[in-house]
Short mmCIF file of C-alpha atoms in Angstrom, two decimals:
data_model
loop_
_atom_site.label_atom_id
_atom_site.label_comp_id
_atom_site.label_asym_id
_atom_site.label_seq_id
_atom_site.Cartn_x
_atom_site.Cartn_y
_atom_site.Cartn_z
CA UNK A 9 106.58 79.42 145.00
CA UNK A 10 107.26 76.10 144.46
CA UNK A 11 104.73 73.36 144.49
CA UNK A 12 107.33 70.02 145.18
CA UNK A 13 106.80 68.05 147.55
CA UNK A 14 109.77 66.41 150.18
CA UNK A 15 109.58 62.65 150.59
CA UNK A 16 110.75 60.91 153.66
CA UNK A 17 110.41 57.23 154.15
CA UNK A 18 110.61 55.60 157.62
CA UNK A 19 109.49 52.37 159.38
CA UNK A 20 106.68 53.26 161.06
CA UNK A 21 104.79 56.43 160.52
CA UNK A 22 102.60 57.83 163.91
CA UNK A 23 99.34 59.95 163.71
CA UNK A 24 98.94 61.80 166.92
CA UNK A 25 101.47 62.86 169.39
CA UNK A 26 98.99 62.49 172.15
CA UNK A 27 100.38 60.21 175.63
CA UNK A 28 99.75 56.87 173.35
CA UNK A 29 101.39 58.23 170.01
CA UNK A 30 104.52 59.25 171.80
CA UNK A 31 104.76 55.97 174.50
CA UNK A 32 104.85 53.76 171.00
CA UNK A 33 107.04 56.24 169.28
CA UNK A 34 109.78 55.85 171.82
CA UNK A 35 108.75 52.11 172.23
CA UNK A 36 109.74 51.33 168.65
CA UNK A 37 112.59 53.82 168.62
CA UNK A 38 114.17 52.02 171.29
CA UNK A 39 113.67 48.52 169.55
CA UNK A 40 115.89 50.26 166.58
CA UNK A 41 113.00 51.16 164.11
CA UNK A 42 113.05 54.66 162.28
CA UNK A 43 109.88 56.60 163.32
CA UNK A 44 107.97 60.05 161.98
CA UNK A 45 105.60 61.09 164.35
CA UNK A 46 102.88 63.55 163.16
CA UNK A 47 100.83 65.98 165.73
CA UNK A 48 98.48 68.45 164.93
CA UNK A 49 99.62 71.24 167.26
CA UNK A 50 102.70 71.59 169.54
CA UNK A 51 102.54 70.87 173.19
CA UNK A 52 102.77 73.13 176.05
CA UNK A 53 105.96 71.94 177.47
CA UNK A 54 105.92 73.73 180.84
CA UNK A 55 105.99 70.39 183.22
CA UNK A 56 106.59 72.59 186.32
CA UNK A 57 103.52 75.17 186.19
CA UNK A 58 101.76 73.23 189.37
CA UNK A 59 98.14 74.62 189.31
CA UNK A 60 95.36 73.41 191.31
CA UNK A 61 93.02 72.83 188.23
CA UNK A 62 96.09 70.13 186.90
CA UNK A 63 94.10 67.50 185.10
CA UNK A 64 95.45 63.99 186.66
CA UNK A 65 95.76 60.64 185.29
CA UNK A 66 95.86 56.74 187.49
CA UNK A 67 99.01 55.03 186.52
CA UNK A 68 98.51 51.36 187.30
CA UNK A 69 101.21 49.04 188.10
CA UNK A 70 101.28 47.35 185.06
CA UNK A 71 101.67 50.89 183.33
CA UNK A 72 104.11 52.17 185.62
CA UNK A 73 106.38 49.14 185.20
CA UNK A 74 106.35 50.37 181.23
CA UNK A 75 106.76 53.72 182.29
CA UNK A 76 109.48 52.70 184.06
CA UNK A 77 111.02 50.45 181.17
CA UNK A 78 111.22 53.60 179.30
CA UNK A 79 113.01 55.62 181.36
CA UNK A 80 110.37 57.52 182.10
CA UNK A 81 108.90 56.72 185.63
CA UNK A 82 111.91 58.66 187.48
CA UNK A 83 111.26 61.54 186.02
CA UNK A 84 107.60 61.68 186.32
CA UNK A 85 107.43 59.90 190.04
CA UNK A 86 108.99 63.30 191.90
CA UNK A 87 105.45 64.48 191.60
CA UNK A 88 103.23 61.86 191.58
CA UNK A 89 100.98 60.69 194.70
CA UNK A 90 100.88 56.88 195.93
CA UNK A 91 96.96 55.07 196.08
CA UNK A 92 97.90 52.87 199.46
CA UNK A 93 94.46 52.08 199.83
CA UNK A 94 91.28 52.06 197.83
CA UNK A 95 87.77 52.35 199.78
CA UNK A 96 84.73 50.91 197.75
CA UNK A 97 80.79 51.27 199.36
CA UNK A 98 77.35 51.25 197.97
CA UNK A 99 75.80 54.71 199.06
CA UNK A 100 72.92 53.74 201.56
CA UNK A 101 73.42 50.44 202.20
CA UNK A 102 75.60 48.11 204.24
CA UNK A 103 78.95 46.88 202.93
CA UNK A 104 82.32 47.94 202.07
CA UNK A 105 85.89 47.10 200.79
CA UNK A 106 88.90 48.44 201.77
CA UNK A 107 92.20 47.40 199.12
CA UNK A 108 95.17 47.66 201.09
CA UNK A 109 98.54 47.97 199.94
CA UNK A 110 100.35 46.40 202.98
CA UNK A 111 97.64 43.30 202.79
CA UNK A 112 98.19 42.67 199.22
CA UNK A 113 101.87 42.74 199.65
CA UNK A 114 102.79 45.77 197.31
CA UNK A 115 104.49 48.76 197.18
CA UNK A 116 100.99 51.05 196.22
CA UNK A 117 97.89 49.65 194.50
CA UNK A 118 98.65 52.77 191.89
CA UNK A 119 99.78 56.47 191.23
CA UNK A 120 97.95 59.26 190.41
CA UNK A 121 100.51 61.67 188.55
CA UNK A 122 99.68 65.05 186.40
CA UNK A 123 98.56 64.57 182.55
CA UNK A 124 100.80 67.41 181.37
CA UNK A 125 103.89 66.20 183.71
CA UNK A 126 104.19 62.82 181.91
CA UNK A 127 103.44 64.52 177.93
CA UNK A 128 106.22 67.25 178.80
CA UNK A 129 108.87 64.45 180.04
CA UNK A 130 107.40 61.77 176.71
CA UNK A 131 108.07 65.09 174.58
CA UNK A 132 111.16 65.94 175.74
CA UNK A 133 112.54 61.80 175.17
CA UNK A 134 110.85 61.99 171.71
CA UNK A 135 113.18 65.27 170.76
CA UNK A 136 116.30 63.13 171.97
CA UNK A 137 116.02 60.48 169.92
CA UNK A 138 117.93 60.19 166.66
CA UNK A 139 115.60 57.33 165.10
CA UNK A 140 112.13 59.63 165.94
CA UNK A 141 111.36 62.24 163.88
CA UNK A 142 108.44 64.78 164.97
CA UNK A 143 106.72 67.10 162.39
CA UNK A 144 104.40 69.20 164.21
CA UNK A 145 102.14 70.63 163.65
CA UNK A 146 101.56 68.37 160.83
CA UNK A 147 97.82 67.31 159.18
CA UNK A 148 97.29 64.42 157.75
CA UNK A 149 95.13 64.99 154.48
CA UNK A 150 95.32 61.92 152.49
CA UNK A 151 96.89 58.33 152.77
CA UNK A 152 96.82 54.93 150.74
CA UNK A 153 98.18 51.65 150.97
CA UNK A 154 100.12 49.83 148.45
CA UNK A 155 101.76 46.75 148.45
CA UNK A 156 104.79 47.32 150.35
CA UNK A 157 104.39 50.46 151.70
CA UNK A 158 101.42 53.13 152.85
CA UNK A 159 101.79 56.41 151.58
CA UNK A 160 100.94 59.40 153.64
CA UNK A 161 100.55 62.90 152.30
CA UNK A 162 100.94 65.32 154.56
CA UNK A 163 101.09 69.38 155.48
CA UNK A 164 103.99 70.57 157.53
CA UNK A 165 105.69 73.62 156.29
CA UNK A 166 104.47 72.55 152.71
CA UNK A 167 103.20 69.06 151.37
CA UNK A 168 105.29 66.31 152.03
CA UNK A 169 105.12 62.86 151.10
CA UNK A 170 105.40 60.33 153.58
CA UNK A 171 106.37 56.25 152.88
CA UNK A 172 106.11 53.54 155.67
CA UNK A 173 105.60 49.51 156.04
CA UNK A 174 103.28 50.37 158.99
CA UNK A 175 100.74 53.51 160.00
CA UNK A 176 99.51 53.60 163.81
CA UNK A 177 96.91 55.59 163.94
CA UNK A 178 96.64 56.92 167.43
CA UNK A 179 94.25 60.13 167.02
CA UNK A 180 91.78 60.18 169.33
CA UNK A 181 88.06 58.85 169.63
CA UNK A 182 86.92 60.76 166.62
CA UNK A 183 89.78 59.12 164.61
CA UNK A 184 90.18 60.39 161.26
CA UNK A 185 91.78 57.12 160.13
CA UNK A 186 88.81 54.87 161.28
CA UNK A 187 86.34 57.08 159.75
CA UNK A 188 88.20 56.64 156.02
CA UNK A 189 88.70 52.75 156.53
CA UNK A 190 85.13 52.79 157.33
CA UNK A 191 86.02 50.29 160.19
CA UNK A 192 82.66 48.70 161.58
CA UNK A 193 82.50 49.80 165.63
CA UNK A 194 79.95 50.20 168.41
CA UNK A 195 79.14 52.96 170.38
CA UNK A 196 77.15 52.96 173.38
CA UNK A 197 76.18 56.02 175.25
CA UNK A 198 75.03 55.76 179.11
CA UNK A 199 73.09 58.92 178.77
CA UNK A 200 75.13 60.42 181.58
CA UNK A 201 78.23 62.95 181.89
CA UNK A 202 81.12 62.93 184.17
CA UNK A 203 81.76 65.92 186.25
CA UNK A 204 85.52 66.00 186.56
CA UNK A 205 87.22 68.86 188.78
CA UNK A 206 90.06 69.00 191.67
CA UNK A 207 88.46 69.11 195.58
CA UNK A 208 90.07 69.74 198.60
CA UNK A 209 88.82 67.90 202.10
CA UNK A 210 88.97 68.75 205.84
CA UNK A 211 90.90 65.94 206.71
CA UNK A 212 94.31 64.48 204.44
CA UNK A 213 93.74 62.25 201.99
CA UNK A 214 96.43 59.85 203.36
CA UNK A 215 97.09 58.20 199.77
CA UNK A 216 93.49 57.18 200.62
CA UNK A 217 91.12 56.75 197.20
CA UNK A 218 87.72 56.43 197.14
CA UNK A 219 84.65 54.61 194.89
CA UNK A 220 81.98 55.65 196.01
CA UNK A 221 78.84 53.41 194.01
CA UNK A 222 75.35 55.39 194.00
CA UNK A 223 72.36 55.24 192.37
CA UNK A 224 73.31 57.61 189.53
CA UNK A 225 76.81 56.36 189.17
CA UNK A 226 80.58 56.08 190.92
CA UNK A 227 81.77 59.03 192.66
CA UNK A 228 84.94 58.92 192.95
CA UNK A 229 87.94 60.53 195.02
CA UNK A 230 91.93 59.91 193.76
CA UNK A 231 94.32 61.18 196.27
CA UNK A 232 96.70 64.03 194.93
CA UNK A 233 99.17 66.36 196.61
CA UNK A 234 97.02 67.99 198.98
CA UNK A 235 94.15 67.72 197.28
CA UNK A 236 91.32 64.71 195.98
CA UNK A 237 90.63 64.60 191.90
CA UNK A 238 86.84 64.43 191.94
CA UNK A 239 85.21 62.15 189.07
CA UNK A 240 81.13 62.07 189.57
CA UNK A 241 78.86 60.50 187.50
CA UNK A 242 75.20 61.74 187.04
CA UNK A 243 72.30 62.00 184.41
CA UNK A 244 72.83 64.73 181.90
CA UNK A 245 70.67 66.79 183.34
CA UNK A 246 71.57 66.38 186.89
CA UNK A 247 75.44 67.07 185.80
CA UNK A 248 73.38 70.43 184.08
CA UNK A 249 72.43 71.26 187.63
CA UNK A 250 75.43 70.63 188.97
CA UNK A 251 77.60 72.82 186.64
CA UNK A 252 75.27 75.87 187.03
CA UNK A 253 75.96 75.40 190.71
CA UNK A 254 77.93 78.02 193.23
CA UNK A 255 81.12 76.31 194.26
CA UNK A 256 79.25 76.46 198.08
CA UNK A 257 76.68 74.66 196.55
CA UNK A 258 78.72 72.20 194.40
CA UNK A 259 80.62 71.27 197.40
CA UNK A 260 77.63 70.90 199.90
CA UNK A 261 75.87 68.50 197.11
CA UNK A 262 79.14 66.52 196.36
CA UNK A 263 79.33 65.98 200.77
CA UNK A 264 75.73 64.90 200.53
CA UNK A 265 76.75 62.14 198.09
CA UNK A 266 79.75 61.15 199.57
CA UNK A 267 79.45 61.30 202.96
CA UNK A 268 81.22 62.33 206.07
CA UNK A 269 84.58 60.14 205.82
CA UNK A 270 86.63 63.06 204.64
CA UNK A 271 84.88 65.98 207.08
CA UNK A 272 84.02 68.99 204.54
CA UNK A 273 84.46 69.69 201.28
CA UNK A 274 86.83 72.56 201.86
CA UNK A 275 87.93 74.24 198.02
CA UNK A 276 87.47 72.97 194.78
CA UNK A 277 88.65 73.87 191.40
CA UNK A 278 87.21 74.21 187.72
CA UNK A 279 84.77 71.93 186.88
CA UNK A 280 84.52 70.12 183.27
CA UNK A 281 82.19 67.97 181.89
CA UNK A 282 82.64 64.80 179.57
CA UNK A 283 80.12 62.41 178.00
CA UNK A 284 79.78 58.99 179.18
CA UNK A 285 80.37 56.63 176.42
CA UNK A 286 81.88 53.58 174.96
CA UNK A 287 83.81 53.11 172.06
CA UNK A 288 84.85 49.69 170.07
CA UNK A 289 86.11 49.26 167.10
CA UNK A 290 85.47 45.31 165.89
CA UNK A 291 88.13 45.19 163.34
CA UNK A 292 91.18 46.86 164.67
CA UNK A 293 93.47 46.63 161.45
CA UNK A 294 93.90 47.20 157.40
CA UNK A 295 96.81 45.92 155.82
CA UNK A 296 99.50 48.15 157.20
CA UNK A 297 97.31 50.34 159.50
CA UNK A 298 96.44 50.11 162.95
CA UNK A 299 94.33 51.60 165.04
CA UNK A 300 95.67 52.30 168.82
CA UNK A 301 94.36 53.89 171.92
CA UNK A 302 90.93 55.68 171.68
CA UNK A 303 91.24 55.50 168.57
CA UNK A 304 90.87 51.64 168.66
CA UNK A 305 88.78 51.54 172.83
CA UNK A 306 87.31 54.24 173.76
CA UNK A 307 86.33 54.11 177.73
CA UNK A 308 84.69 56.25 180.51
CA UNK A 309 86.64 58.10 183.02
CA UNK A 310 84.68 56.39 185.66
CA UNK A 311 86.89 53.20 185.69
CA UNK A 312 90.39 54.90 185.01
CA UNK A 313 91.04 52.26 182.76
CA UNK A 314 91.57 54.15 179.35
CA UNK A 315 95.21 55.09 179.27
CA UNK A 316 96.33 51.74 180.82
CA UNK A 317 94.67 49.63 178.84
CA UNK A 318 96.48 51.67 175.76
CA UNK A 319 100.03 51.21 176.86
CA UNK A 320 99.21 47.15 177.65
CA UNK A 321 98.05 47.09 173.80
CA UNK A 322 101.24 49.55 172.84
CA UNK A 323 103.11 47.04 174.63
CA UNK A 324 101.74 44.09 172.57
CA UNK A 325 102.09 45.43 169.51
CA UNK A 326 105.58 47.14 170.08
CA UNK A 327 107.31 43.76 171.36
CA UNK A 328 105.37 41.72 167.82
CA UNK A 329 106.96 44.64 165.56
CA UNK A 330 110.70 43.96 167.62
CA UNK A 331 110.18 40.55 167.16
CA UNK A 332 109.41 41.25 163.27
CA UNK A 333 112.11 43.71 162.73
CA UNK A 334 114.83 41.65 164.13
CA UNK A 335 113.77 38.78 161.78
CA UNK A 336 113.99 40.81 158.63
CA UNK A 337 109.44 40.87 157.92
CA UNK A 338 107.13 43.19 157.05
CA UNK A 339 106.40 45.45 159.71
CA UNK A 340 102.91 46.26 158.10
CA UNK A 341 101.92 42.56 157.40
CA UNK A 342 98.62 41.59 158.22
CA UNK A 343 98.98 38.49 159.90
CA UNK A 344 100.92 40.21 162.49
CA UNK A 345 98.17 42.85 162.98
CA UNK A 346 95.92 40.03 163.49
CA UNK A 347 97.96 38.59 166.06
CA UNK A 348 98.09 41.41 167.82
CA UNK A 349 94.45 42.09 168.03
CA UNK A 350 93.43 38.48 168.94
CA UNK A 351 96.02 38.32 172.01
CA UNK A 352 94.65 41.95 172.56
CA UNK A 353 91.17 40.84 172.58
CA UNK A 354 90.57 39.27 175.93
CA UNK A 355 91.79 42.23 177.94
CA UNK A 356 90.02 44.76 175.90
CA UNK A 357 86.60 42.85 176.01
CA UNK A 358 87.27 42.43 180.10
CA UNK A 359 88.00 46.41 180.24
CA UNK A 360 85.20 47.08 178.50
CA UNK A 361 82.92 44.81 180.64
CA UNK A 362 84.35 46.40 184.18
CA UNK A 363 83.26 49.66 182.81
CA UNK A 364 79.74 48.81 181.89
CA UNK A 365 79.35 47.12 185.21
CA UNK A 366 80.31 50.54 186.90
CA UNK A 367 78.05 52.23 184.55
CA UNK A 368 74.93 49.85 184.53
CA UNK A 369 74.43 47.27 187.55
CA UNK A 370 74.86 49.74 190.28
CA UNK A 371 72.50 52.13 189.20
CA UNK A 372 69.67 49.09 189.67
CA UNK A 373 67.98 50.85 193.07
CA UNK A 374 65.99 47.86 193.51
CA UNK A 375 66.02 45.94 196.74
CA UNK A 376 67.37 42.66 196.23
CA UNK A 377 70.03 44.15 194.20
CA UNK A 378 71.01 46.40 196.58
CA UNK A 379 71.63 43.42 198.97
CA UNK A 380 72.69 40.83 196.63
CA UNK A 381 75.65 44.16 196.10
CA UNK A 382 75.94 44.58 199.72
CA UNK A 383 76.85 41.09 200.52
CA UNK A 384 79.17 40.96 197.24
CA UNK A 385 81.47 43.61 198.97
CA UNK A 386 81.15 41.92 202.36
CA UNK A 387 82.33 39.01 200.68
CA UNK A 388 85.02 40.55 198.50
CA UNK A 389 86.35 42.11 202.02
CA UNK A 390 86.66 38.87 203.70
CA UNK A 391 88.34 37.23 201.68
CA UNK A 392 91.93 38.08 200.63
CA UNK A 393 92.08 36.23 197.56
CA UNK A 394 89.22 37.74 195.91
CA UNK A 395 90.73 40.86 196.61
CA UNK A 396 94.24 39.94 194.70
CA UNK A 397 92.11 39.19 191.53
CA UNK A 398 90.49 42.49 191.70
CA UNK A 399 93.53 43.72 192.01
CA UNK A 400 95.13 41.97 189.45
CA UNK A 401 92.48 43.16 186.98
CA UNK A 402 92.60 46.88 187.67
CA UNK A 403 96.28 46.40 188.14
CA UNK A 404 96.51 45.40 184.22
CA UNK A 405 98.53 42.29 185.82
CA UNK A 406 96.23 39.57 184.06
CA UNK A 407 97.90 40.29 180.87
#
């Protein structure tokens, strides 16, 4: 057998065909660069096997409007469930919010739409465009940078040797990439797990979400179909309790916390578990290497911040490479990584910061906390403006 090895050479070269890989794959593509997109494993690409256990994702405005630049949103929208309004209250205490579509003057304050909807339709755009090419499954086992170029070596179907002015890393928290480049980061850990399932309620949600803040974290309800995705923070080994729990028993405990707003907790679905965490990276670039996504910002489920703030910073960098490429440069030059981590800074830093808030000040059961909270939200409900900037933030429309 023989032991050569296929070159390809490309613009930009992809690691991970996850939701962020492909959204800047197609981004670029569509801005007339060549791509080669690696992923590790082929996707499922049934989009239409509906099961109650469908693992969901919040599209924010800002996100949608991409979405929708890409051609994507049409597709994906058939199934996806409006947030019209968003209630917020401190469990035990006085206070609330209620974000209103109709008093905030838009069409829904977000979407909640199906994780494996939105890969199949990204997958299916990827395989139709002539400037993208997708090797999967595909490891990555070596790479190094030269002057003009970083070469990737590859296994698909036998080594191959890959050239490119630019590599994106987008693979994942545990990113391969970061760990070689030995990029500096911090991690911090709340000591506390997510219990993440699919709950069904006595009454409809009527595109009604919920964050609910207690003393062990948000609970939180995100209207979809006919049904409520459940996201419930708790220390470790509370969530251990609640995983060893009946489904009777679940339910009755997840009521207790939440309250009577919805009636009963009627049917619920499989429940997983994910580690509460935080992920930075401080230097987000190498000559011709960039980190994106997780691999770059990690963030807890809790805010439903993490995919949005990826496609803001896909955005960024995508519309600094078309600006680049049309001029002729170096698509891998560091001064334009640079620039696209300083005007990425601000909103990654402010993410970050919304998250720890959820995490950390609400879990302070002390009180003149609890009413210095309390009169926060009566404030925040009073006064329409304040509301707007909240929305604005968790809308991704700041940036």
């Amino acid at each position: 057998m023989s032991n050569k090895q296929t070159e390809l050479s490309t613009d930009v070269v992809i690691v991970g065909g996850g939701l962020v890989g492909m959204a800047t794959a197609l981004k670029l593509a569509e801005n007339g660069m060549s791509v080669i997109m690696l992923e590790a494993k082929l996707p499922d690409l049934n989009m239409h096997h509906d099961s109650y256990d469908s693992r969901t994702l919040v599209v924010n405005p800002a996100s949608k409007a991409f979405w929708q630049q890409l051609g994507i949103w049409k597709k994906v929208e058939t199934t996806a469930t409006a947030i019209n309004q968003v209630h917020v209250s401190n469990q035990g205490q006085f206070g609330n919010v209620l974000f209103d579509h109709n008093e905030l003057e838009v069409m829904a304050l977000g979407h909640v739409i199906e994780a494996h909807v939105l890969g199949a339709v990204l997958w299916e755009q990827l395989k139709q465009n002539a400037n993208i090419k997708v090797l999967a499954p595909a490891t990555m086992l070596d790479f190094s940078v030269a002057e003009l170029n970083v070469d990737v070596l590859i296994e698909s179907q036998g080594k191959q040797r890959l050239k490119a002015q630019l590599m994106v890393a987008a693979d994942g928290a545990q990113s391969a990439i970061r760990t070689k480049l030995d990029l500096p980061f911090t991690t911090k850990s709340y000591d506390k797990s997510a219990v993440i399932c699919n709950i069904s309620t006595e009454q409809a949600h009527q595109n009604k979400a919920y964050e609910r803040l207690t003393k062990s974290g948000p609970f939180a309800l995100l209207p979809f179909k006919d049904r409520y995705g459940l996201v419930w923070s708790n220390s470790n080994e509370r969530t251990d309790e609640l995983m060893a729990m009946s489904e009777h028993e679940f339910m009755a405990q997840a009521k207790q916390a939440f309250g009577c707003r919805q009636g009963l907790f009627t049917q619920m679905g499989q429940r997983h578990r994910y580690p509460l965490f935080k992920i930075q990276v401080e230097k987000q670039f190498q000559p011709r290497i960039v980190l994106m996504g997780n691999a770059a910002h990690t963030v807890s489920p809790v805010s439903a911040q993490g995919l949005n703030l990826a496609i803001r910073g896909v955005k960024r960098l995508c519309k600094l490479l078309q600006d680049q490429f049309n001029q002729g440069g170096d698509l891998g030059s560091e001064a334009l990584l640079s620039t696209y981590q300083t005007c990425s800074q601000a909103d990654q830093d402010q993410i970050m910061a919304y998250t720890d808030d959820l995490m950390t000040w609400f879990k302070i059961d002390e009180p003149i906390i609890n009413t210095i909270r309390s009169l926060s939200l009566v404030a925040i409900d009073s006064q329409i403006g304040l509301k707007k900037k909240l929305f604005s933030l968790a809308g991704g429309l700041n940036h």
